[in-house]
CSV table of C-alpha atoms in Angstrom, one decimal:
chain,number,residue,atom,x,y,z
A,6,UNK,CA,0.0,0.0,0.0
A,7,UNK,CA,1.5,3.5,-0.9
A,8,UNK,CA,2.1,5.8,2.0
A,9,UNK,CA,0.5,8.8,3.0
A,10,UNK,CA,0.9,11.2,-0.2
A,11,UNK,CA,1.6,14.9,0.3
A,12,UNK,CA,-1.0,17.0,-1.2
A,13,UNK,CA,-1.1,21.1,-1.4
A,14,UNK,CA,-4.8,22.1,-1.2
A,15,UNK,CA,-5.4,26.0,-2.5
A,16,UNK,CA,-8.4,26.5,-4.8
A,17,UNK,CA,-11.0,23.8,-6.3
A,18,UNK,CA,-10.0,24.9,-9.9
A,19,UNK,CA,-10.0,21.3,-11.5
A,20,UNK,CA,-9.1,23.0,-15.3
A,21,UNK,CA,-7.0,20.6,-17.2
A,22,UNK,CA,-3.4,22.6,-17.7
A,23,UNK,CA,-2.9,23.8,-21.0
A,24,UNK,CA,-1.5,21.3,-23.9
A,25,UNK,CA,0.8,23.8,-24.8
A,26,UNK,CA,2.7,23.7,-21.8
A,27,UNK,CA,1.6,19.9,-20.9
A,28,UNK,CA,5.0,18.2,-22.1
A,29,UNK,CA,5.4,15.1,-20.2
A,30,UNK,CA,9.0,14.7,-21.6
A,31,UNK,CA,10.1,18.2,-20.1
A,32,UNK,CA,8.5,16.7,-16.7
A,33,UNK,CA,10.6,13.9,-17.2
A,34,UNK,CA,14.0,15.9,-18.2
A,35,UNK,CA,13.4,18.8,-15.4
A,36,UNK,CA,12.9,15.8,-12.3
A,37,UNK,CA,15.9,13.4,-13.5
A,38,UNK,CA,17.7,16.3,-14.4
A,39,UNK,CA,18.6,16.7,-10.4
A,40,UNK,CA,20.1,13.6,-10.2
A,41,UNK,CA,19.9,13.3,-6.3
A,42,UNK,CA,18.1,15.9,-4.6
A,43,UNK,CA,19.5,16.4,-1.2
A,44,UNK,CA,16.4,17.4,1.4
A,45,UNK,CA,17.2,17.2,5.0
A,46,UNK,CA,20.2,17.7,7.2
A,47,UNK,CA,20.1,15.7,10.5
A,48,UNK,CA,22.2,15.4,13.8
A,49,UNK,CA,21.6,12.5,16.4
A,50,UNK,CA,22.9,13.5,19.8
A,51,UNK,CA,24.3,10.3,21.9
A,52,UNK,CA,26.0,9.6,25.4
A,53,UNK,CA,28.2,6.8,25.0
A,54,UNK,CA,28.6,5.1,28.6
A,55,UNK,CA,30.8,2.3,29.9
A,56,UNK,CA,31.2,0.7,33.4
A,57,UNK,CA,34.6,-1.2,33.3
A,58,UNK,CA,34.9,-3.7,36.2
A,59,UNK,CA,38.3,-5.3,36.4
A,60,UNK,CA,37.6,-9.2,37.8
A,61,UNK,CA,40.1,-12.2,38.4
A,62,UNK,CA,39.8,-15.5,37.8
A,63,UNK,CA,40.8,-18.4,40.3
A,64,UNK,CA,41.2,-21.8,40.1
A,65,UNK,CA,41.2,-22.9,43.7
A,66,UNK,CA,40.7,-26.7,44.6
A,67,UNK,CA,39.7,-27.7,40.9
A,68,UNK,CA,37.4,-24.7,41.0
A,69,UNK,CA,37.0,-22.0,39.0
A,70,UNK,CA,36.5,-18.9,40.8
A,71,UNK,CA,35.8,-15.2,39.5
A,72,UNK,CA,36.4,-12.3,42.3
A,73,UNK,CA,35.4,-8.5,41.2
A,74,UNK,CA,38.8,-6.3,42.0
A,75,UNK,CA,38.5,-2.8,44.0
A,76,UNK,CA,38.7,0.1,41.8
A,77,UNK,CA,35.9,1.4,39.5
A,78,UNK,CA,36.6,3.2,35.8
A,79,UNK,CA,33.8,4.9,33.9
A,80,UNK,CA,33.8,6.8,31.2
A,81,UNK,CA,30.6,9.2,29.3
A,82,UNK,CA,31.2,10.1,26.1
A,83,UNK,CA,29.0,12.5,23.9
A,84,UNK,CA,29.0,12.0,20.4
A,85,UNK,CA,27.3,13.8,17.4
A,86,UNK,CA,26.1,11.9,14.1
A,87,UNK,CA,25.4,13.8,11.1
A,88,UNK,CA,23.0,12.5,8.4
A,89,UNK,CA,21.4,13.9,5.2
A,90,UNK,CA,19.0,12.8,3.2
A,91,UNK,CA,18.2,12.7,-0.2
A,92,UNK,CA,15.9,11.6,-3.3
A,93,UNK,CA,17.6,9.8,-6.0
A,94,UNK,CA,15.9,10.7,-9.3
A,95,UNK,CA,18.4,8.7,-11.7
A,96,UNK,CA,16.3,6.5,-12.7
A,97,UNK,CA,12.9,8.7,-13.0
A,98,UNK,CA,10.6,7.8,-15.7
A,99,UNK,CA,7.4,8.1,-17.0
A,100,UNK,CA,6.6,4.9,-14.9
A,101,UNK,CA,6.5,7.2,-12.1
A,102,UNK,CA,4.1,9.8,-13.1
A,103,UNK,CA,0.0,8.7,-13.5
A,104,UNK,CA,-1.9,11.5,-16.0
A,105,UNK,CA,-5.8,12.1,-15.8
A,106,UNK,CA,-6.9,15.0,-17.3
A,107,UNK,CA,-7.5,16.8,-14.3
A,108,UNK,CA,-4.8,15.6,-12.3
A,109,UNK,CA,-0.9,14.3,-11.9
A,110,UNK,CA,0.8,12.0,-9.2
A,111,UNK,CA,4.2,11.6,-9.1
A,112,UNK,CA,5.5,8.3,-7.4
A,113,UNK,CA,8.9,8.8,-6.0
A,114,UNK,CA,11.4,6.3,-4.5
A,115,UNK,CA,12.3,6.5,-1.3
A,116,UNK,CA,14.9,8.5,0.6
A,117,UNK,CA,18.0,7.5,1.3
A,118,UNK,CA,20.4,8.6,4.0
A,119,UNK,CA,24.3,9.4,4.3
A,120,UNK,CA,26.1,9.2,7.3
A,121,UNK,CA,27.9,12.4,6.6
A,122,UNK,CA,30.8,12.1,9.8
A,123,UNK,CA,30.6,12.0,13.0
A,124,UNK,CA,33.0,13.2,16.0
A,125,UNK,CA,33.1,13.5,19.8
A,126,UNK,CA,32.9,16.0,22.1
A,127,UNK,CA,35.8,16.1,23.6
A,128,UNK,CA,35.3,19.0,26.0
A,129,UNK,CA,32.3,16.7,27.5
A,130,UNK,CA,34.6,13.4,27.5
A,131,UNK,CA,34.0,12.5,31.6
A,132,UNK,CA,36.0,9.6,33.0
A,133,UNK,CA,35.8,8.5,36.7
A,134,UNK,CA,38.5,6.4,37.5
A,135,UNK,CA,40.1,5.1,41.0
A,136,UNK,CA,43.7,5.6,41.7
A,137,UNK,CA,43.7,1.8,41.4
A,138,UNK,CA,42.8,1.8,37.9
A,139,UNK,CA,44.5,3.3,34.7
A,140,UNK,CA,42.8,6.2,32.8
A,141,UNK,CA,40.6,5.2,29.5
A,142,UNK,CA,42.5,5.4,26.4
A,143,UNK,CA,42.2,7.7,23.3
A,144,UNK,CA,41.9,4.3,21.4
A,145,UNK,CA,39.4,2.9,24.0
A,146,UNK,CA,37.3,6.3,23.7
A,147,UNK,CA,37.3,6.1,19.8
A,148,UNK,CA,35.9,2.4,19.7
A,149,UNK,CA,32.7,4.0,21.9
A,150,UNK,CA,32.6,6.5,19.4
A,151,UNK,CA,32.3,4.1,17.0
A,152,UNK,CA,30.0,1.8,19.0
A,153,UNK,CA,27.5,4.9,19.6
A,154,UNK,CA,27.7,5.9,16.0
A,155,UNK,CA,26.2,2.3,14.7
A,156,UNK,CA,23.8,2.4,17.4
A,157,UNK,CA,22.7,5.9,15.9
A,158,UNK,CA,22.4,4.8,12.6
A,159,UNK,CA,20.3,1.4,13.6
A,160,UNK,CA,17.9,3.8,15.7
A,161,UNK,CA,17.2,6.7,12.3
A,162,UNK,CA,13.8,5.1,11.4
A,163,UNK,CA,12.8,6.7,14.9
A,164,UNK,CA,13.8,9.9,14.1
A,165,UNK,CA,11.8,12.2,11.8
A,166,UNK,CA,14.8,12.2,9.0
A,167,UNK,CA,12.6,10.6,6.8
A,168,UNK,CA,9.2,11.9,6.7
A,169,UNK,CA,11.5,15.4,6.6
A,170,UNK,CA,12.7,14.6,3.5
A,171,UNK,CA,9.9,13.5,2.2
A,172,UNK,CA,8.4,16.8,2.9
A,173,UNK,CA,11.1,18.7,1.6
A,174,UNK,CA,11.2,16.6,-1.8
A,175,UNK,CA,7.4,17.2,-2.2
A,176,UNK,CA,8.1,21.2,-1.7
A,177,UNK,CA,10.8,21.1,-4.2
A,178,UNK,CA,9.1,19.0,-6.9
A,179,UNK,CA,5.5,21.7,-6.8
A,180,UNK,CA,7.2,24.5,-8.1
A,181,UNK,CA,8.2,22.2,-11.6
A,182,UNK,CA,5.1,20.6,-11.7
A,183,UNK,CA,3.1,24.2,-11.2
A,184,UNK,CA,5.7,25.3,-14.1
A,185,UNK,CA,3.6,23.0,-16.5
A,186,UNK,CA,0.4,24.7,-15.9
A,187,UNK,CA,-0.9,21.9,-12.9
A,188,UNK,CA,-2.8,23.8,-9.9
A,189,UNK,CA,-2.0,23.0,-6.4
A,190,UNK,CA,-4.8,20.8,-5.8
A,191,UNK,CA,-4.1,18.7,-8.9
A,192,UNK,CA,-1.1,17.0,-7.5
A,193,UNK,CA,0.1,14.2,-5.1
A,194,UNK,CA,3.3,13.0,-4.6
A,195,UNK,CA,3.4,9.7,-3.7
A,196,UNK,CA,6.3,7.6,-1.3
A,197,UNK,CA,5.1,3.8,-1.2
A,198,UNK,CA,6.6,3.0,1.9
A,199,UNK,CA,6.9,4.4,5.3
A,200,UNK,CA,8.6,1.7,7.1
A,201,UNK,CA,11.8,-0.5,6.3
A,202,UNK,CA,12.7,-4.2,7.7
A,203,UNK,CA,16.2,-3.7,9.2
A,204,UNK,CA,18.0,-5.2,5.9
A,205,UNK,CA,15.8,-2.9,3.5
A,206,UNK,CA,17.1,-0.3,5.5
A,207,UNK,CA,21.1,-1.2,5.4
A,208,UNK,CA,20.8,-0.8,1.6
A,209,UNK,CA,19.0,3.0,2.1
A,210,UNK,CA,22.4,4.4,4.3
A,211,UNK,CA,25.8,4.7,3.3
A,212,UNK,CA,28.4,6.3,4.9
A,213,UNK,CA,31.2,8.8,3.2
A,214,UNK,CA,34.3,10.8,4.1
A,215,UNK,CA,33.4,14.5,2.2
């Protein structure tokens, strides 16, 4: 079932646009023509914690024996994901637009997301550690990082990332489709999904180093 579509609602002027102007090729052309749209810009704030409890093991009569040394190390460490979203229109084609004569939807693919960097906050970094124990590492402190950045990226479905970019696409597409003589009210643009299965959702984010 298609999801929700987004539809601008002005006057209740049904008028079919002019055929002079209707060219479904220079739809078409205009929409592929950007390639991939980038919509939506996105941070995910994250506290990274770990309690790091030193034990011993002991064999003592044939047994094995585990006893929880003195000394307690614990570290927070704040983190900041940034994501951005965008609409690939490479392969756009007429098989996404339906024509009536009164009205146009555009069926669009959905968004996909880049995990655009990420980095820590050092000034935040908070480490308690006994006199017992030695400090956490800047090696130690980068795996969290790394640890609370995958855990960002499996939670972005709960963010609003992409029903923002779906909104943003569907502002940026009106103007075009206005351009060809279609009124407000005469439009929908169409996602067909609104929620991913964890290995749909894998193939939607990828990661670069711009």
């Amino acid at each position: 079932m298609a999801s929700p579509f987004f539809m601008a609602c002005t006057q209740k002027e049904t008028s079919k646009p002019s055929s002079t102007i209707d060219t479904m090729a220079l739809l078409i052309h205009d929409i592929a023509n950007s390639s991939r749209l980038y919509t939506t810009d996105y941070q995910v704030h994250k506290l990274i914690t770990r309690n790091d409890v030193k034990e011993l093991s002991l064999n003592v009569f044939s047994k094995d024996l585990t006893t929880t040394l003195p000394g307690h190390r614990k570290v927070a460490v704040p983190i900041i994901v940034h994501f951005k979203a965008y609409i690939d229109f490479s392969e756009f084609s007429e098989k996404n637009i339906k024509r009536t004569d009164s009205s146009l939807t555009v069926f669009l693919p959905e968004p996909h997301i880049i995990v655009a960097h990420s980095h820590i906050d050092h000034e935040r970094v908070q480490q308690y550690v006994s006199l017992t124990r030695d400090r956490f590492t800047t090696s130690e402190i980068t795996d969290l990082a790394a640890a609370g950045e995958r855990e960002a990226i499996s939670e972005i479905q709960q963010t609003g990332i992409f029903q923002s970019a779906k909104e943003s696409a569907a502002r940026t597409l009106l103007p075009l489709l206005q351009r060809l003589g279609y009124k407000d009210n005469q439009v929908r643009i169409v996602f067909r999904k609104d929620h991913w299965a964890p290995n749909e959702l894998q193939r939607m984010i990828t990661h670069t180093t711009d």
